Coordinates of C-alpha atoms in Angstrom, one line a residue:
M1443 CA 0.0 0.0 0.0
Y1444 CA 3.0 2.3 0.6
R1445 CA 6.1 3.1 -1.4
S1446 CA 9.2 4.4 0.3
R1447 CA 12.3 6.3 -0.7
P1448 CA 15.3 7.0 1.4
G1449 CA 14.4 9.7 3.9
R1450 CA 10.8 10.0 2.5
F1451 CA 7.5 8.4 3.0
L1452 CA 5.0 8.7 0.2
R1453 CA 1.2 8.9 0.5
Q1454 CA -0.8 5.8 0.2
R1455 CA -2.1 5.1 -3.3
E1456 CA -5.7 4.8 -2.1
P1457 CA -7.2 7.9 -0.5
A1458 CA -7.9 7.6 3.2
L1459 CA -11.6 7.3 4.2
C1460 CA -13.4 9.6 6.6
V1461 CA -16.0 8.0 8.8
S1462 CA -18.5 9.5 11.1
V1463 CA -19.0 8.4 14.7
E1464 CA -22.1 6.3 13.8
E1465 CA -20.5 4.8 10.7
E1466 CA -17.4 3.9 12.8
R1467 CA -19.5 2.1 15.4
D1468 CA -21.4 0.2 12.7
L1469 CA -18.1 -0.8 11.0
A1470 CA -16.7 -1.9 14.3
R1471 CA -19.7 -4.1 15.0
R1472 CA -19.5 -5.6 11.5
S1473 CA -15.8 -6.2 11.7
Q1474 CA -16.2 -8.0 15.1
A1475 CA -18.8 -10.2 13.4
G1476 CA -16.3 -11.2 10.7
D1477 CA -16.9 -8.7 8.0
R1478 CA -13.5 -8.2 6.3
E1479 CA -14.7 -5.4 4.2
A1480 CA -15.6 -3.4 7.4
S1481 CA -12.2 -4.1 8.8
D1482 CA -10.5 -2.9 5.6
R1483 CA -12.6 0.3 5.7
L1484 CA -11.6 1.0 9.3
L1485 CA -8.0 0.4 8.5
R1486 CA -8.1 2.8 5.5
A1487 CA -9.9 5.4 7.7
H1488 CA -7.2 5.2 10.3
L1489 CA -4.1 4.9 8.0
A1490 CA -3.0 8.5 8.6
F1491 CA -3.4 7.9 12.4
I1492 CA -1.1 4.8 12.2
V1493 CA 1.4 6.7 10.1
S1494 CA 1.6 9.5 12.6
I1495 CA 2.5 7.1 15.3
A1496 CA 4.9 5.1 13.1
R1497 CA 6.9 8.2 12.2
K1498 CA 8.0 8.6 15.8
Y1499 CA 10.0 5.3 15.5
R1500 CA 11.8 5.9 12.2
R1501 CA 15.1 6.7 14.0
Y1502 CA 15.4 3.0 15.1
G1503 CA 16.3 1.9 11.6
V1504 CA 13.2 -0.1 10.9
P1505 CA 11.7 0.5 7.4
M1506 CA 8.6 2.7 7.5
N1507 CA 6.5 0.2 5.6
D1508 CA 7.2 -2.4 8.3
L1509 CA 6.2 0.1 11.1
V1510 CA 3.0 0.9 9.4
Q1511 CA 2.2 -2.8 8.8
E1512 CA 2.8 -3.6 12.5
G1513 CA 0.7 -0.6 13.5
S1514 CA -2.1 -1.9 11.3
I1515 CA -1.9 -5.3 13.1
G1516 CA -2.2 -3.4 16.4
L1517 CA -5.3 -1.6 15.1
L1518 CA -6.9 -4.9 14.1
H1519 CA -6.4 -6.2 17.6
A1520 CA -7.9 -3.0 19.0
I1521 CA -11.0 -3.3 16.7
R1522 CA -11.6 -6.8 18.2
K1523 CA -11.5 -5.4 21.7
F1524 CA -13.3 -2.1 21.0
D1525 CA -16.7 -1.5 22.6
P1526 CA -18.7 0.7 20.2
S1527 CA -21.2 1.6 22.9
A1528 CA -18.6 3.0 25.3
G1529 CA -18.7 6.4 23.7
A1530 CA -15.0 6.7 22.8
R1531 CA -13.6 7.0 19.2
L1532 CA -11.7 4.0 17.9
S1533 CA -8.5 6.1 17.5
T1534 CA -8.5 7.0 21.2
Y1535 CA -8.9 3.4 22.2
A1536 CA -6.5 2.0 19.6
R1537 CA -3.6 4.4 20.3
W1538 CA -2.0 2.1 22.9
W1539 CA -2.5 -1.0 20.8
V1540 CA -0.9 0.6 17.7
R1541 CA 2.1 1.9 19.7
A1542 CA 2.6 -1.4 21.5
A1543 CA 2.6 -3.3 18.3
I1544 CA 5.2 -1.0 16.7
Q1545 CA 7.4 -1.0 19.8
D1546 CA 7.3 -4.8 20.0
H1547 CA 8.5 -4.9 16.4
V1548 CA 11.3 -2.4 16.9
V1549 CA 12.5 -4.4 19.9
R1550 CA 12.3 -7.7 18.0
S1551 CA 14.2 -6.2 15.1
W1552 CA 16.9 -4.6 17.1
S1553 CA 18.8 -7.7 18.1
L1554 CA 18.8 -11.5 17.7
V1555 CA 19.3 -11.6 21.5
R1556 CA 16.0 -11.1 23.2
I1557 CA 16.1 -7.5 24.6
G1558 CA 13.1 -7.5 26.8
T1559 CA 9.8 -9.3 27.4
T1560 CA 8.2 -7.3 30.2
A1561 CA 6.5 -3.9 29.7
A1562 CA 9.1 -2.4 32.1
Q1563 CA 12.1 -3.7 30.1
K1564 CA 10.6 -2.5 26.8
A1565 CA 9.9 0.9 28.3
M1566 CA 13.5 1.0 29.6
F1567 CA 14.9 0.1 26.2
F1568 CA 13.2 3.1 24.5
H1569 CA 14.2 5.4 27.4
L1570 CA 17.8 4.3 27.1
R1571 CA 17.8 4.8 23.3
R1572 CA 16.5 8.4 23.8
K1573 CA 19.2 9.1 26.4
M1574 CA 22.0 7.3 24.6
A1575 CA 23.7 10.6 23.7
E1576 CA 24.3 11.3 27.4
F1577 CA 26.3 8.0 27.7
R1578 CA 29.5 9.1 26.2
G1579 CA 32.0 6.4 25.7
G1580 CA 29.6 3.8 24.2
P1581 CA 28.5 0.6 26.0
D1582 CA 31.6 0.6 28.3
A1583 CA 30.4 3.8 29.8
M1584 CA 27.1 2.3 31.0
T1585 CA 28.3 1.4 34.4
E1586 CA 26.2 0.2 37.3
D1587 CA 26.5 3.5 39.1
R1588 CA 25.1 5.4 36.0
L1589 CA 22.3 2.9 35.4
R1590 CA 21.2 2.4 39.0
P1591 CA 18.7 5.4 38.9
V1592 CA 17.3 4.2 35.6
A1593 CA 16.9 0.6 36.9
R1594 CA 15.2 1.9 40.0
K1595 CA 12.8 4.1 37.9
F1596 CA 11.6 1.2 35.8
G1597 CA 11.7 -1.4 38.5
V1598 CA 14.2 -3.6 36.7
P1599 CA 17.0 -5.5 38.5
L1600 CA 20.4 -3.7 38.1
K1601 CA 22.1 -6.7 36.4
E1602 CA 19.3 -6.8 33.8
A1603 CA 19.5 -3.1 33.3
V1604 CA 23.2 -3.2 32.6
A1605 CA 22.8 -6.0 30.0
L1606 CA 19.8 -4.3 28.4
A1607 CA 21.7 -1.0 28.1
R1608 CA 24.7 -2.6 26.5
R1609 CA 22.5 -4.4 23.9
A1610 CA 20.5 -1.2 23.3
A1611 CA 23.8 0.8 22.6
E1612 CA 24.2 -0.6 19.1
K1613 CA 22.5 -3.1 16.8
D1614 CA 23.8 -6.5 15.9
R1615 CA 27.0 -6.6 13.8
S1616 CA 27.7 -9.3 11.3
L1617 CA 30.7 -11.4 12.1
N1618 CA 31.6 -11.2 8.4
Q1619 CA 31.6 -7.4 8.5
R1620 CA 35.1 -5.8 7.9
V1621 CA 36.5 -4.2 11.1
R1622 CA 37.7 -1.3 8.9
A1623 CA 36.9 -0.5 5.3
G1624 CA 39.6 -1.7 2.9
E1625 CA 41.1 -4.2 5.4
P1626 CA 40.7 -8.0 5.3
A1627 CA 40.1 -8.5 9.0
E1628 CA 36.5 -9.3 10.0
W1629 CA 34.9 -9.1 13.4
G1630 CA 34.6 -12.9 13.5
D1631 CA 38.4 -13.0 13.5
R1632 CA 38.4 -11.4 16.9
L1633 CA 36.4 -14.0 18.6
A1634 CA 38.3 -16.3 20.9
D1635 CA 38.1 -20.0 20.4
E1636 CA 36.6 -21.3 23.7
R1637 CA 36.8 -25.0 22.8
E1638 CA 39.0 -27.3 24.7
S1639 CA 42.5 -27.8 23.4
P1640 CA 43.4 -31.4 22.5
E1641 CA 45.7 -31.5 25.6
E1642 CA 42.8 -30.3 27.9
A1643 CA 40.4 -32.8 26.3
A1644 CA 42.9 -35.7 26.9
A1645 CA 43.5 -34.6 30.5
G1646 CA 39.8 -34.4 31.2
A1647 CA 39.1 -37.9 29.7
S1648 CA 42.0 -39.3 31.8
A1649 CA 40.6 -37.7 35.0
D1650 CA 37.1 -39.1 34.2
R1651 CA 38.5 -42.6 33.8
F1652 CA 40.4 -42.4 37.0
R1653 CA 37.3 -41.2 38.9
R1654 CA 35.2 -43.9 37.4
G1655 CA 37.8 -46.5 38.5
L1656 CA 37.8 -45.2 42.1
V1657 CA 34.0 -45.3 42.2
A1658 CA 33.8 -48.8 40.8
K1659 CA 36.4 -50.0 43.4
A1660 CA 34.5 -48.3 46.3
L1661 CA 31.2 -49.8 45.2
K1662 CA 32.7 -53.3 45.4
S1663 CA 33.2 -52.7 49.1
L1664 CA 29.5 -52.4 49.7
S1665 CA 27.1 -55.3 50.3
G1666 CA 24.7 -56.4 47.6
R1667 CA 21.8 -54.6 49.2
E1668 CA 23.8 -51.4 49.7
R1669 CA 25.0 -51.4 46.0
A1670 CA 21.4 -51.9 44.8
I1671 CA 20.2 -49.0 47.0
I1672 CA 23.0 -46.6 45.9
A1673 CA 22.5 -47.6 42.2
G1674 CA 18.7 -47.0 42.4
R1675 CA 18.9 -43.8 44.4
F1676 CA 21.8 -42.0 42.8
M1677 CA 23.0 -43.8 39.7
A1678 CA 19.8 -44.6 37.8
E1679 CA 18.6 -42.3 35.0
T1680 CA 15.3 -41.9 36.9
R1681 CA 15.9 -41.7 40.6
R1682 CA 13.9 -44.5 42.4
T1683 CA 12.0 -44.0 45.6
R1684 CA 12.9 -45.9 48.8
G1685 CA 9.5 -47.5 48.7
A1686 CA 10.1 -49.0 45.2
I1687 CA 13.5 -50.3 46.3
A1688 CA 12.1 -51.7 49.5
A1689 CA 9.5 -53.7 47.4
D1690 CA 12.3 -55.1 45.2
L1691 CA 14.5 -56.1 48.1
G1692 CA 11.6 -57.4 50.3
I1693 CA 12.5 -55.1 53.2
S1694 CA 10.9 -52.0 54.8
R1695 CA 11.4 -48.4 53.7
E1696 CA 13.0 -47.6 57.0
R1697 CA 15.6 -50.4 56.5
V1698 CA 16.3 -49.0 53.0
R1699 CA 16.9 -45.6 54.6
Q1700 CA 19.3 -47.1 57.2
L1701 CA 21.3 -49.0 54.6
E1702 CA 21.5 -45.9 52.4
I1703 CA 23.0 -43.8 55.2
S1704 CA 25.4 -46.6 56.0
A1705 CA 26.5 -47.0 52.4
L1706 CA 27.0 -43.3 51.9
D1707 CA 29.2 -43.2 55.1
K1708 CA 31.4 -46.0 53.7
L1709 CA 31.7 -44.3 50.3
R1710 CA 32.5 -40.9 51.9
R1711 CA 35.3 -42.5 53.9
L1712 CA 36.7 -44.2 50.8
L1713 CA 36.2 -41.4 48.2
G1714 CA 35.9 -38.2 50.2
R1715 CA 33.2 -35.6 49.6
K1716 CA 34.4 -34.7 46.0
G1717 CA 34.6 -38.3 45.0
L1718 CA 31.1 -39.0 46.3
E1719 CA 29.8 -36.2 44.1
A1720 CA 31.0 -38.1 41.1
I1721 CA 28.5 -40.9 41.7

């Protein structure tokens, strides 16, 4: 419906409709009953209203057409909830729905990392973007001391406020983007490889084998009942209850509890606390 140029937003090809109060109420009732033509007429009648709200969010780098489209979706939600008998005009009722739909789209488009889900977090994001010029020094300048009043104002934990502020400071950057124009280095080249080195992997595997050997040797020192209880309570994929083990062994739950305590004491003496945690 809209055509865009850099820095400009052209008028819709179809002229906007003007509807009276009574016509608007009638169209709203028909739209809520499933009349798509009525919904389309209401959308066309409020197109300039949607555009006026969308214009306020152009500085976030989202195409104007997308903002208008999201605002139209917000208006359709508002039409479904609108009460024509309440006496208010649809534009008055729909303003929050249109703005919320556009804001949600801006936040979703800003980063692949989820920026905020609550209303407070989203409100804080837009506040930080408006105040970004005051945070000289970029993301590193957004310290806890500077963000503490903002976090308090929006009721957001300070740790979340710091993370949100640093993500709001700039949009996602492609790892294939050149660090400087004309140079071969890309941002991905600056990422550290956090995988284990072959030496670390070999050392870890050796340590695991050593611990498993100690555990196997310690378990052999237990009686048959004690091994069955320890295996069922701590080594099975799904931890078994004392009642289920008692039924298998033909003893009481209290006796299972006593044998479990005794077995754990033996293993603790043989393996120590850290070795016991490996079971």
